[in-house]
């Protein structure tokens, strides 16, 4: 099974920047970005990020607000904060060199079983398994598993990575899931492991893997207030980012509706009405230039909605 898969990968892999040198720092940054983000979206962010912070050392010495500004738009900002914290720990405890063993990696902020396996296999070519959404789909279909069994999945990934060059095996499984064995319409006729695939043989591709139950969607309506003074705006710091003040109800005062936008964060759907007006500047607010501070995708949408009215 592995030989045709690896041959397919070698011939079809996307030329991604972290695949040129397999520099451990770049592999780590790419994997953190790709945890919640598609490759196409993450690519320009990755390039900007490693241009400005080309090494663990550079990232460890970076100003957190500057790092968050480069991350702005990628979402899940905790990832960027963990990256900085881990970089600082690598400099303080490991001489700035990315650790190459599993237990040490697991001690670093933001690094769990998946991330440690990805760094060790892709950067260091060590036989550690990875199971992400793509690998789960490919292996479940390959073995015809209609029920989720995390232990069986990790065991299957573990034996696969021991059968070939770890860097190639893991990336080939991930790439197959991303490019051929997609969730809705797998392109089985182009698949290099079609003859071994249980789901293909039984026509069960649309039943495998079982769909995970998602939490119910929560709808929320919020009111954002744009309060301007010259080129600065009243903003509030939230977890290292800056946002316009938002309220579940419009505070008393005189406000003018200037826009509307929608945003989804995990299972929360937010409808945001955007108003301009004057707020009493509370202690947690500060006057900021919007393009000089890190802002989230939601704040970007509110900003855009306020300017297109
Ligand atoms: Fe996925 Fe189809 Fe290939 Fe099986 S044959 S691994 S279902 S693409």
XYZ file of C-alpha atoms and ligand atoms in Angstrom:
317
model
C 0.000 0.000 0.000
C 2.758 2.443 0.968
C 4.874 2.187 -2.153
C 2.266 3.552 -4.587
C 1.214 6.173 -2.024
C 4.749 7.489 -1.607
C 5.414 7.419 -5.337
C 2.202 9.421 -5.856
C 3.299 11.905 -3.190
C 6.753 12.371 -4.673
C 5.239 13.068 -8.077
C 2.307 15.235 -6.953
C 3.251 17.026 -3.757
C 2.653 20.747 -3.635
C 5.914 22.746 -3.624
C 5.438 24.290 -0.181
C 8.186 26.532 1.220
C 8.816 24.472 4.376
C 9.407 21.412 2.178
C 12.533 22.868 0.576
C 14.868 22.530 3.563
C 12.670 20.890 6.236
C 14.088 23.405 8.669
C 12.589 22.351 12.065
C 11.572 25.917 12.971
C 9.770 26.393 9.644
C 8.071 22.989 9.901
C 6.865 23.904 13.387
C 5.499 27.325 12.318
C 3.782 25.781 9.280
C 2.142 23.049 11.356
C 0.884 25.563 13.917
C -0.618 27.696 11.140
C -2.153 24.689 9.412
C -3.861 23.417 12.561
C -7.008 25.436 11.856
C -6.255 26.934 8.457
C -6.144 25.743 4.828
C -2.725 25.667 3.106
C -3.743 28.275 0.492
C -4.824 30.740 3.193
C -1.820 30.087 5.424
C 0.869 30.416 2.712
C 1.180 34.233 2.528
C 1.039 34.418 6.329
C 3.800 31.822 6.594
C 6.024 33.660 4.134
C 5.610 37.006 5.915
C 6.131 35.374 9.308
C 9.400 33.578 8.550
C 10.708 36.597 6.633
C 10.291 38.755 9.729
C 11.131 36.042 12.280
C 13.521 33.689 10.469
C 14.577 31.668 13.530
C 13.544 30.526 17.002
C 15.858 33.231 18.353
C 14.227 35.991 16.319
C 10.766 34.889 17.428
C 11.819 34.624 21.069
C 13.045 38.238 20.964
C 10.002 39.546 19.109
C 7.508 42.026 20.471
C 4.279 40.084 21.129
C 2.080 42.781 19.593
C 4.120 42.654 16.366
C 3.758 38.843 16.187
C -0.003 39.102 16.738
C -0.225 41.771 14.044
C 1.383 39.375 11.535
C -1.010 36.650 12.698
C -4.073 38.923 12.402
C -6.654 37.286 10.133
C -5.524 33.708 10.785
C -7.666 33.433 13.917
C -7.116 31.277 17.000
C -4.604 33.782 18.384
C -3.709 31.526 21.282
C -1.591 29.633 18.709
C 0.619 32.689 18.110
C 0.985 33.338 21.831
C 1.991 29.720 22.422
C 4.536 29.965 19.580
C 6.235 32.945 21.233
C 6.142 31.322 24.681
C 7.597 28.079 23.288
C 10.300 29.959 21.335
C 11.326 31.752 24.545
C 11.491 28.436 26.378
C 13.560 26.843 23.590
C 16.057 29.722 23.846
C 16.125 29.635 27.652
C 16.391 25.850 28.087
C 17.644 24.375 24.799
C 20.101 26.962 23.449
C 17.641 28.081 20.754
C 17.666 24.650 19.053
C 14.355 22.962 18.331
C 14.267 19.830 20.545
C 14.307 16.570 18.591
C 12.770 14.273 21.185
C 9.142 13.592 21.965
C 9.064 14.147 25.726
C 10.895 17.482 25.533
C 8.624 18.727 22.761
C 5.532 17.833 24.801
C 6.741 20.138 27.593
C 6.538 23.186 25.308
C 3.432 25.407 25.254
C 1.003 24.510 22.447
C 2.711 21.224 21.547
C 0.641 18.073 21.949
C 0.726 14.550 20.529
C -0.075 15.608 16.960
C 2.342 18.552 16.840
C 5.225 16.602 18.388
C 4.695 13.769 15.873
C 4.549 16.226 12.965
C 7.765 18.013 13.977
C 9.663 14.789 14.660
C 8.582 13.015 11.491
C 8.583 15.889 8.988
C 11.552 17.915 10.245
C 13.711 15.154 11.782
C 12.474 12.176 9.749
C 11.823 10.154 12.919
C 9.145 7.416 12.976
C 6.406 9.199 14.974
C 2.786 8.983 13.810
C 0.404 11.849 13.096
C -3.388 11.722 13.054
C -5.145 14.862 11.859
C -8.500 15.132 10.067
C -6.997 14.106 6.720
C -5.128 11.096 8.096
C -8.216 10.008 10.068
C -10.307 10.056 6.879
C -7.752 8.190 4.741
C -6.981 5.464 7.306
C -10.634 4.968 8.298
C -11.621 4.502 4.652
C -8.590 2.348 3.883
C -9.500 -0.071 6.697
C -13.271 0.352 6.374
C -13.854 1.599 9.934
C -17.409 2.817 10.364
C -16.853 3.662 14.039
C -14.305 6.044 15.487
C -11.600 4.344 17.516
C -8.762 6.781 18.317
C -6.480 4.021 19.597
C -6.878 1.950 16.424
C -6.242 5.067 14.336
C -3.032 5.982 16.157
C -1.893 2.330 16.017
C -2.492 2.224 12.251
C -0.638 5.540 11.793
C 2.191 4.200 13.988
C 2.656 1.053 11.924
C 2.412 3.014 8.647
C 5.169 5.453 9.641
C 7.479 2.573 10.547
C 7.144 1.044 7.098
C 8.708 3.834 5.066
C 10.579 7.089 5.292
C 8.648 8.829 8.111
C 8.726 12.281 6.522
C 7.260 10.921 3.293
C 4.711 8.530 4.825
C 3.091 11.126 7.069
C 3.043 13.878 4.486
C 1.728 11.472 1.832
C -1.199 10.443 4.064
C -1.989 14.084 4.829
C -1.646 15.166 1.204
C -3.833 12.306 -0.043
C -6.558 13.371 2.383
C -6.258 17.002 1.277
C -6.086 16.473 -2.485
C -7.761 13.145 -3.376
C -9.590 11.550 -0.459
C -11.760 14.558 0.322
C -14.673 14.459 2.742
C -17.556 14.931 0.281
C -16.276 13.679 -3.067
C -13.176 11.495 -2.917
C -11.576 11.086 -6.342
C -11.115 7.338 -5.982
C -10.330 6.757 -9.637
C -7.160 8.826 -9.240
C -6.218 7.319 -5.887
C -2.892 5.440 -5.626
C -4.204 3.135 -2.863
C -7.564 2.383 -4.428
C -6.896 -1.365 -4.759
C -6.256 -1.680 -0.998
C -9.144 0.547 0.086
C -11.993 -1.173 1.968
C -14.365 1.794 1.636
C -13.867 1.854 -2.141
C -14.469 -1.893 -2.436
C -17.742 -1.683 -0.514
C -18.850 1.735 -1.808
C -18.917 3.066 1.768
C -16.903 6.249 1.170
C -19.811 8.494 2.187
C -20.340 6.585 5.474
C -16.684 6.599 6.518
C -15.419 8.195 8.656
C -18.538 8.691 10.791
C -19.591 12.327 10.981
C -18.703 13.826 14.349
C -21.585 15.465 16.189
C -21.074 19.215 16.215
C -22.305 21.375 19.064
C -25.481 23.300 18.277
C -24.905 26.677 16.638
C -25.378 29.610 19.030
C -26.649 32.856 17.470
C -25.680 36.135 19.125
C -26.446 39.732 18.322
C -23.855 42.317 19.347
C -23.523 46.081 19.050
C -20.121 47.517 18.137
C -19.465 51.199 18.706
C -17.006 53.209 16.615
C -15.890 56.225 18.622
C -13.393 58.355 16.736
C -11.072 61.151 17.749
C -9.041 62.430 14.800
C -7.248 59.402 13.335
C -7.625 57.355 16.528
C -10.408 55.140 17.764
C -11.516 53.987 21.151
C -10.440 50.344 21.402
C -10.267 47.637 23.998
C -7.434 45.117 24.524
C -8.615 41.499 24.473
C -6.058 38.750 24.851
C -3.281 40.704 23.134
C -5.507 41.917 20.267
C -7.442 45.186 20.013
C -11.154 45.454 19.250
C -13.888 48.059 19.066
C -16.088 48.129 22.164
C -18.938 45.626 21.799
C -22.056 45.224 23.895
C -24.984 42.815 24.105
C -27.222 45.919 24.177
C -26.528 49.411 22.929
C -25.483 51.569 25.915
C -27.505 54.702 26.655
C -26.524 57.674 24.472
C -26.850 58.916 20.946
C -25.717 56.483 18.269
C -26.010 56.280 14.550
C -26.153 52.928 12.746
C -23.496 52.783 10.031
C -23.186 49.125 9.137
C -23.775 45.462 9.775
C -21.629 42.348 9.540
C -21.632 38.645 10.303
C -18.932 36.436 11.718
C -18.602 32.801 12.789
C -16.277 31.678 15.576
C -16.371 27.886 16.013
C -20.087 27.283 16.706
C -21.005 30.908 17.468
C -22.703 32.937 14.726
C -22.414 36.624 15.446
C -24.604 39.327 13.923
C -22.968 42.633 14.646
C -24.685 45.991 14.219
C -22.124 48.750 13.865
C -22.865 52.181 15.293
C -20.890 55.393 15.548
C -21.192 57.567 18.595
C -19.539 58.680 21.804
C -18.729 56.369 24.678
C -17.413 57.377 28.035
C -13.773 56.296 27.802
C -13.491 53.683 30.512
C -10.182 52.596 31.951
C -9.860 49.480 29.853
C -10.219 51.461 26.595
C -7.413 53.291 24.783
C -7.119 55.535 21.741
C -5.496 53.554 18.929
C -4.808 53.805 15.226
C -6.545 50.771 13.774
C -3.824 49.909 11.269
C -1.095 50.112 13.923
C -2.400 47.387 16.247
C -3.211 43.671 15.876
C -6.910 43.141 15.193
C -8.958 39.968 14.735
C -10.948 39.022 11.603
C -14.128 40.090 13.397
C -12.690 43.543 14.140
C -11.525 43.782 10.510
C -15.092 43.070 9.363
C -16.530 45.689 11.734
C -13.918 48.167 10.527
C -14.801 47.452 6.896
C -18.551 47.651 7.588
C -18.060 51.058 9.238
C -16.239 52.405 6.200
C -18.534 51.153 3.457
C -21.663 52.793 4.848
Fe -10.071 7.619 -0.285
Fe -11.207 6.616 -2.462
Fe -8.574 6.423 -2.102
Fe -10.220 4.976 -0.626
S -9.938 4.836 -2.823
S -8.451 6.130 0.110
S -11.936 6.386 -0.371
S -9.761 8.299 -2.393
